JSON list of C-alpha atoms in Angstrom, two decimals:
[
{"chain": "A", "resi": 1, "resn": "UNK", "atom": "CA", "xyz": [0.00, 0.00, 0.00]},
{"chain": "A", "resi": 2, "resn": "UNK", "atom": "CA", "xyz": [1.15, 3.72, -0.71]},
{"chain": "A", "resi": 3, "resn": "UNK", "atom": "CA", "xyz": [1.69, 5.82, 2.41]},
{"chain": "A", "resi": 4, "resn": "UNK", "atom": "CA", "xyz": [-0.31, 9.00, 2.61]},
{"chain": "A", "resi": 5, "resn": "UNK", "atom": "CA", "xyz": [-0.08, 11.93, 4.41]},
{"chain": "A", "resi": 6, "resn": "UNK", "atom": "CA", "xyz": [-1.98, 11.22, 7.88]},
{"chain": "A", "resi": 7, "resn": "UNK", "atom": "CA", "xyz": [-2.54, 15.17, 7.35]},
{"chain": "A", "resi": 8, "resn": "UNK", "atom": "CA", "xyz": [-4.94, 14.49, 4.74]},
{"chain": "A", "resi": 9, "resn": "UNK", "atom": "CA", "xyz": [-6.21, 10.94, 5.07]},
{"chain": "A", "resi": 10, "resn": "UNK", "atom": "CA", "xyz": [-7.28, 9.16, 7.99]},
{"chain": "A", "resi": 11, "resn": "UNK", "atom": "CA", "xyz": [-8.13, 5.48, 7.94]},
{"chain": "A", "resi": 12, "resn": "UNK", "atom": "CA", "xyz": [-11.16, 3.96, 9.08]},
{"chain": "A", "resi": 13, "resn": "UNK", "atom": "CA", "xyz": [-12.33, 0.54, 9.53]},
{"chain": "A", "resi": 14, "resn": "UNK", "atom": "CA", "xyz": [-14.21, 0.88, 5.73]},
{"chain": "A", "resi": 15, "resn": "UNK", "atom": "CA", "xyz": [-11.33, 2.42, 4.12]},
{"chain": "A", "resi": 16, "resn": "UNK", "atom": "CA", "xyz": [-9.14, -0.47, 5.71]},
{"chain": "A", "resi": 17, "resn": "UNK", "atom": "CA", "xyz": [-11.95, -3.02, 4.74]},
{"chain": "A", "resi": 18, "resn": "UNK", "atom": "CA", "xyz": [-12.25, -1.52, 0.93]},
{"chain": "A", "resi": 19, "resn": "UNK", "atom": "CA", "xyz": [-8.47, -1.36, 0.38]},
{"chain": "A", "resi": 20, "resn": "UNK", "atom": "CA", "xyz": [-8.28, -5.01, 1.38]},
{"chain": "A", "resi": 21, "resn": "UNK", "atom": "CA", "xyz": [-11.13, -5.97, -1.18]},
{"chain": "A", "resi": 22, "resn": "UNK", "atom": "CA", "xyz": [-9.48, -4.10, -3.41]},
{"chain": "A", "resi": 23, "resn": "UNK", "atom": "CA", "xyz": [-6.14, -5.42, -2.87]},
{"chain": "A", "resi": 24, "resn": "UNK", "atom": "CA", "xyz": [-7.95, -8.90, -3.11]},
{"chain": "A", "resi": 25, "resn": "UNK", "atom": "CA", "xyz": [-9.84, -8.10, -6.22]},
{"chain": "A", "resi": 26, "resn": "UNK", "atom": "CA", "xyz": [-6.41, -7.08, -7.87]},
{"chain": "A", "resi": 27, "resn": "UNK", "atom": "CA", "xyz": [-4.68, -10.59, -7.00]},
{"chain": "A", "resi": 28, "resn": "UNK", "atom": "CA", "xyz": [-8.08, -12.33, -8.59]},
{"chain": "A", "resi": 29, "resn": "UNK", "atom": "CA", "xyz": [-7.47, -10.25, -11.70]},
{"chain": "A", "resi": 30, "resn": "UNK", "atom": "CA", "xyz": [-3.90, -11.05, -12.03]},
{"chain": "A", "resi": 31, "resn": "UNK", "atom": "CA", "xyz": [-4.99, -14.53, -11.43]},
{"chain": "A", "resi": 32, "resn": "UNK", "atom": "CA", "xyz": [-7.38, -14.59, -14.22]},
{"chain": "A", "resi": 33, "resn": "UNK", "atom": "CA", "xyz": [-5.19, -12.37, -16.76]},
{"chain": "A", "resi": 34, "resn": "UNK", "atom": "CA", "xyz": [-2.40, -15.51, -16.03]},
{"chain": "A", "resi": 35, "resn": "UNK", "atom": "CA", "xyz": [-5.01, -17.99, -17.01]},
{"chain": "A", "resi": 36, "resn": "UNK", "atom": "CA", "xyz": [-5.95, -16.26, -20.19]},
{"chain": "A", "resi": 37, "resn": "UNK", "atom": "CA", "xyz": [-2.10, -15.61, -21.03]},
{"chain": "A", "resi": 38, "resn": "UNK", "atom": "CA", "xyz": [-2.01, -19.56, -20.87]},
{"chain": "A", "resi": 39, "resn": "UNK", "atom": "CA", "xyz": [-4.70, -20.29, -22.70]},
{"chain": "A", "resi": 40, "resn": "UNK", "atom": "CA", "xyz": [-3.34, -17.76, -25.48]},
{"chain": "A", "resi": 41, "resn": "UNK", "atom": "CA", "xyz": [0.26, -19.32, -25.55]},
{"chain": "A", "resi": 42, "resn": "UNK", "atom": "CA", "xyz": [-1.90, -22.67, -25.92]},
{"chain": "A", "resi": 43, "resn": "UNK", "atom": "CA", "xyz": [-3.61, -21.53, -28.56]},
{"chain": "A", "resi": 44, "resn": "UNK", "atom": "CA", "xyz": [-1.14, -20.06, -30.50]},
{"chain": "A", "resi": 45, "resn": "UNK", "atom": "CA", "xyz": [1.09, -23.59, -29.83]},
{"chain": "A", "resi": 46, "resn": "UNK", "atom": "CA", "xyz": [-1.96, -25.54, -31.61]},
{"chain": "A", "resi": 47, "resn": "UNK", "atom": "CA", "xyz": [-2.44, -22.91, -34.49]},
{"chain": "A", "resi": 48, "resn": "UNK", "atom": "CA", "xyz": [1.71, -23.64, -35.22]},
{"chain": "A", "resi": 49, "resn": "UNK", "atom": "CA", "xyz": [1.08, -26.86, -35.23]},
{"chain": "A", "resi": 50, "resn": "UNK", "atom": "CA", "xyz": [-2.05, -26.49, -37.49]},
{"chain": "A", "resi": 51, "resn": "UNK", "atom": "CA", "xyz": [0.36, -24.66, -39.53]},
{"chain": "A", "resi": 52, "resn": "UNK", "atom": "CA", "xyz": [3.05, -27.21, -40.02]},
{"chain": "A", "resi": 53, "resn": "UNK", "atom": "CA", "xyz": [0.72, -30.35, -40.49]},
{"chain": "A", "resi": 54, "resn": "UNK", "atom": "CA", "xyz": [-0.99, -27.89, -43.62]},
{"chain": "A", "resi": 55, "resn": "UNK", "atom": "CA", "xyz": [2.35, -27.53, -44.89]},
{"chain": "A", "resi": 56, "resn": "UNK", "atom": "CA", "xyz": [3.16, -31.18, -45.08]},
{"chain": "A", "resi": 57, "resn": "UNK", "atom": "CA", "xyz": [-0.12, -31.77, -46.60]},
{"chain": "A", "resi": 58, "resn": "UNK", "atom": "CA", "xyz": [0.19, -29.02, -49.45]},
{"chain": "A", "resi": 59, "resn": "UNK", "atom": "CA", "xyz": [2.14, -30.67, -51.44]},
{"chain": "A", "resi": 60, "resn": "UNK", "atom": "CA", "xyz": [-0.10, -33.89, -51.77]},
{"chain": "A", "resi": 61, "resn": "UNK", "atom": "CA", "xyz": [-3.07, -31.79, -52.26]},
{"chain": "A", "resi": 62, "resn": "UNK", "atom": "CA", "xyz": [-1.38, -30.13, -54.99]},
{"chain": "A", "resi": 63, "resn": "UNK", "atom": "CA", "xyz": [-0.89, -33.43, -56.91]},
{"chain": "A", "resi": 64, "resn": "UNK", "atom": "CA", "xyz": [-4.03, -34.68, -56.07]},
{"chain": "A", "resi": 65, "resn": "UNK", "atom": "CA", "xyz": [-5.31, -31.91, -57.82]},
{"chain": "A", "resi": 66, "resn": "UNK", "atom": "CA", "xyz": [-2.62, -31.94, -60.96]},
{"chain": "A", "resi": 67, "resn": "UNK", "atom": "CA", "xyz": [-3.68, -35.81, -61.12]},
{"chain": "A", "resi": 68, "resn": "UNK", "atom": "CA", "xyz": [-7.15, -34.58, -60.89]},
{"chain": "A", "resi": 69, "resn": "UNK", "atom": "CA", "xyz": [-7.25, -31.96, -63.92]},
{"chain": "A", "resi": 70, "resn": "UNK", "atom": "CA", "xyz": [-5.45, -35.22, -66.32]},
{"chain": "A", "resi": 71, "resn": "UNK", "atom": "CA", "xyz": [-7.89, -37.34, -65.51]},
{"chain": "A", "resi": 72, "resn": "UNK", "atom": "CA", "xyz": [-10.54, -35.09, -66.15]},
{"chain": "A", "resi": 73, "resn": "UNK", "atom": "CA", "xyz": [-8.71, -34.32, -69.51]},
{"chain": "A", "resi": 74, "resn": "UNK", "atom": "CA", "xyz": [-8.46, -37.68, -69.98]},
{"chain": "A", "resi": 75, "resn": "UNK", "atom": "CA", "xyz": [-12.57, -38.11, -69.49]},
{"chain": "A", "resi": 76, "resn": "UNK", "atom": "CA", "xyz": [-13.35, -35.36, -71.56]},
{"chain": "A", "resi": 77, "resn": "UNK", "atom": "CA", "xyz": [-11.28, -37.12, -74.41]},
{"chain": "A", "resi": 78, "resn": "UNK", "atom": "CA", "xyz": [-13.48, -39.94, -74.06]},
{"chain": "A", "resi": 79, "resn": "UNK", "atom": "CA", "xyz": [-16.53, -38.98, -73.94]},
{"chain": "A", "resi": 80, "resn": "UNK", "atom": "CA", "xyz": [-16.11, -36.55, -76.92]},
{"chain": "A", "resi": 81, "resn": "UNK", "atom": "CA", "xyz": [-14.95, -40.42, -78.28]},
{"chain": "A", "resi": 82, "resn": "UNK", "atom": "CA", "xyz": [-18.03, -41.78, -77.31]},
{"chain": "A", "resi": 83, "resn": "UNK", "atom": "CA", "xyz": [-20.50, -39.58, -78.72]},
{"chain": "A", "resi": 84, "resn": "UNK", "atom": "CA", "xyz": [-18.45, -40.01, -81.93]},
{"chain": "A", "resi": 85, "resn": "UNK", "atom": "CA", "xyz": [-19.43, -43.38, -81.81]},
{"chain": "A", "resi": 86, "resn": "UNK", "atom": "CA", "xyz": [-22.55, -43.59, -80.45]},
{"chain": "A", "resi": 87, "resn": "UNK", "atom": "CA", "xyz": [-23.92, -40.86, -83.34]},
{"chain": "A", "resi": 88, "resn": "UNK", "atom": "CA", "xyz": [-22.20, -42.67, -85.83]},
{"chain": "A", "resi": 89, "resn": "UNK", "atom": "CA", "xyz": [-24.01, -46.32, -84.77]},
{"chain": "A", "resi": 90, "resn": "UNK", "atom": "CA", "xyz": [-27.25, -44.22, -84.32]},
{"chain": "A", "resi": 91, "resn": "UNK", "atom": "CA", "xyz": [-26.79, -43.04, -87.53]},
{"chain": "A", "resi": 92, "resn": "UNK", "atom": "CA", "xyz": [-26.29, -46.81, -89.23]},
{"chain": "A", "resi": 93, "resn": "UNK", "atom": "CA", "xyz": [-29.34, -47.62, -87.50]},
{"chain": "A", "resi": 94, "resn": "UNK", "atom": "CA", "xyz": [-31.51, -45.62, -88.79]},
{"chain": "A", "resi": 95, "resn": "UNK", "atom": "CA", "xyz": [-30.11, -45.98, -92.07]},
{"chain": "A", "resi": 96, "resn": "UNK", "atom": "CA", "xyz": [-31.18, -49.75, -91.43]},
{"chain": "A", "resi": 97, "resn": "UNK", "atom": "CA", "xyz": [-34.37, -48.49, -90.46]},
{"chain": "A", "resi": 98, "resn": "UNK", "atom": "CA", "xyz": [-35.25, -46.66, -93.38]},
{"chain": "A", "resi": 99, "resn": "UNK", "atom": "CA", "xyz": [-33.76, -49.32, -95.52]},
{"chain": "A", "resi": 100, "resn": "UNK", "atom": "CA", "xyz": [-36.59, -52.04, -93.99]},
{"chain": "A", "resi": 101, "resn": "UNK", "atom": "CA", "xyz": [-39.02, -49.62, -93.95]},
{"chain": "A", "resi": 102, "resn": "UNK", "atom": "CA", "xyz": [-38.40, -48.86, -97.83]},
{"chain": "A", "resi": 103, "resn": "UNK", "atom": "CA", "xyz": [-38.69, -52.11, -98.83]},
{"chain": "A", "resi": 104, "resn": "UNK", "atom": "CA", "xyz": [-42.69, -52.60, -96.79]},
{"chain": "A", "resi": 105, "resn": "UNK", "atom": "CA", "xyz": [-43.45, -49.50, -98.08]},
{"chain": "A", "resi": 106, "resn": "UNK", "atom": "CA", "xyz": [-42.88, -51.36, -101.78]},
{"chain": "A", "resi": 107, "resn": "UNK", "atom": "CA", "xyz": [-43.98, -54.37, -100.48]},
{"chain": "A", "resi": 108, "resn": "UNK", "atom": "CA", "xyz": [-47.26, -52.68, -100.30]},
{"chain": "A", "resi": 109, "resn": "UNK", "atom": "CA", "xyz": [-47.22, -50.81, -103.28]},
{"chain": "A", "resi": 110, "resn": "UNK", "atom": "CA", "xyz": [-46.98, -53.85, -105.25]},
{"chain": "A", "resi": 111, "resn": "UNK", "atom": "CA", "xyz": [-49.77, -56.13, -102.87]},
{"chain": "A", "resi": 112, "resn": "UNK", "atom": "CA", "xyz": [-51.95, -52.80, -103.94]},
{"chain": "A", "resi": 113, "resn": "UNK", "atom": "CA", "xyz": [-50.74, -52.78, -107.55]},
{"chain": "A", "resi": 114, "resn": "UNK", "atom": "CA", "xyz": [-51.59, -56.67, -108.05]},
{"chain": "A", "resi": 115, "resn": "UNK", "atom": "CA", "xyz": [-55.12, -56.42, -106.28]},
{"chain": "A", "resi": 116, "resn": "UNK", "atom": "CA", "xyz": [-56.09, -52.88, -108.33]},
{"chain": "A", "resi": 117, "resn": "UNK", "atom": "CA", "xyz": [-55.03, -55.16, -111.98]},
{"chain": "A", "resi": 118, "resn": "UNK", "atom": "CA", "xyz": [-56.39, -58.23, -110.72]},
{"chain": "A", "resi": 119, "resn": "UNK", "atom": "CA", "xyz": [-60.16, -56.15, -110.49]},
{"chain": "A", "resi": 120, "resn": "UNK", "atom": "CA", "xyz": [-59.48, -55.12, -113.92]}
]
């Protein structure tokens, strides 16, 4: 405690009382701002360590990624492959199609040509 001139302060039994609380109150504090100190260092230890294990893992990201975009190249490729083919067989098909379909169509032309000459 500071000393004070007895001239002008005198100490009573609530000044006494309220320095003591006070002196009290400022050891709690000091308490408390040690606790939070430790918790800070703690924090910043795990956030370091957070650090490090992203650094290690960077680099296999960063291929998993480059081996990523090939493949997906590599997809693209065959697909556009695909669609190649599959137009080109849909296209034989329906040339088949047409082809069958041709030859009922003259199928029935001539069934109809035979029956109108028959009546005749």
């Amino acid at each position: 405690p500071q000393q004070v001139n007895p001239m002008h302060y005198k100490q009573t039994d609530e000044t006494a009382k309220f320095e003591q609380e006070w002196q009290y109150a400022k050891v709690r504090q000091d308490a408390q701002l040690e606790r939070i100190e430790k918790g800070v260092s703690t924090l910043g230890d795990m956030a370091r360590g957070m650090q490090e294990e992203l650094d290690k893992q960077n680099p296999v990201i960063d291929d998993i990624d480059s081996q990523i975009n090939k493949v997906t190249g590599q997809l693209k490729s065959n697909n556009a492959r695909l669609t190649g083919l599959v137009t080109q067989m849909r296209s034989k098909r329906n040339f088949c199609i047409d082809i069958v379909l041709v030859c009922i169509l003259l199928g029935i032309g001539a069934y109809i040509f035979t029956i109108a000459t028959k009546k005749k």
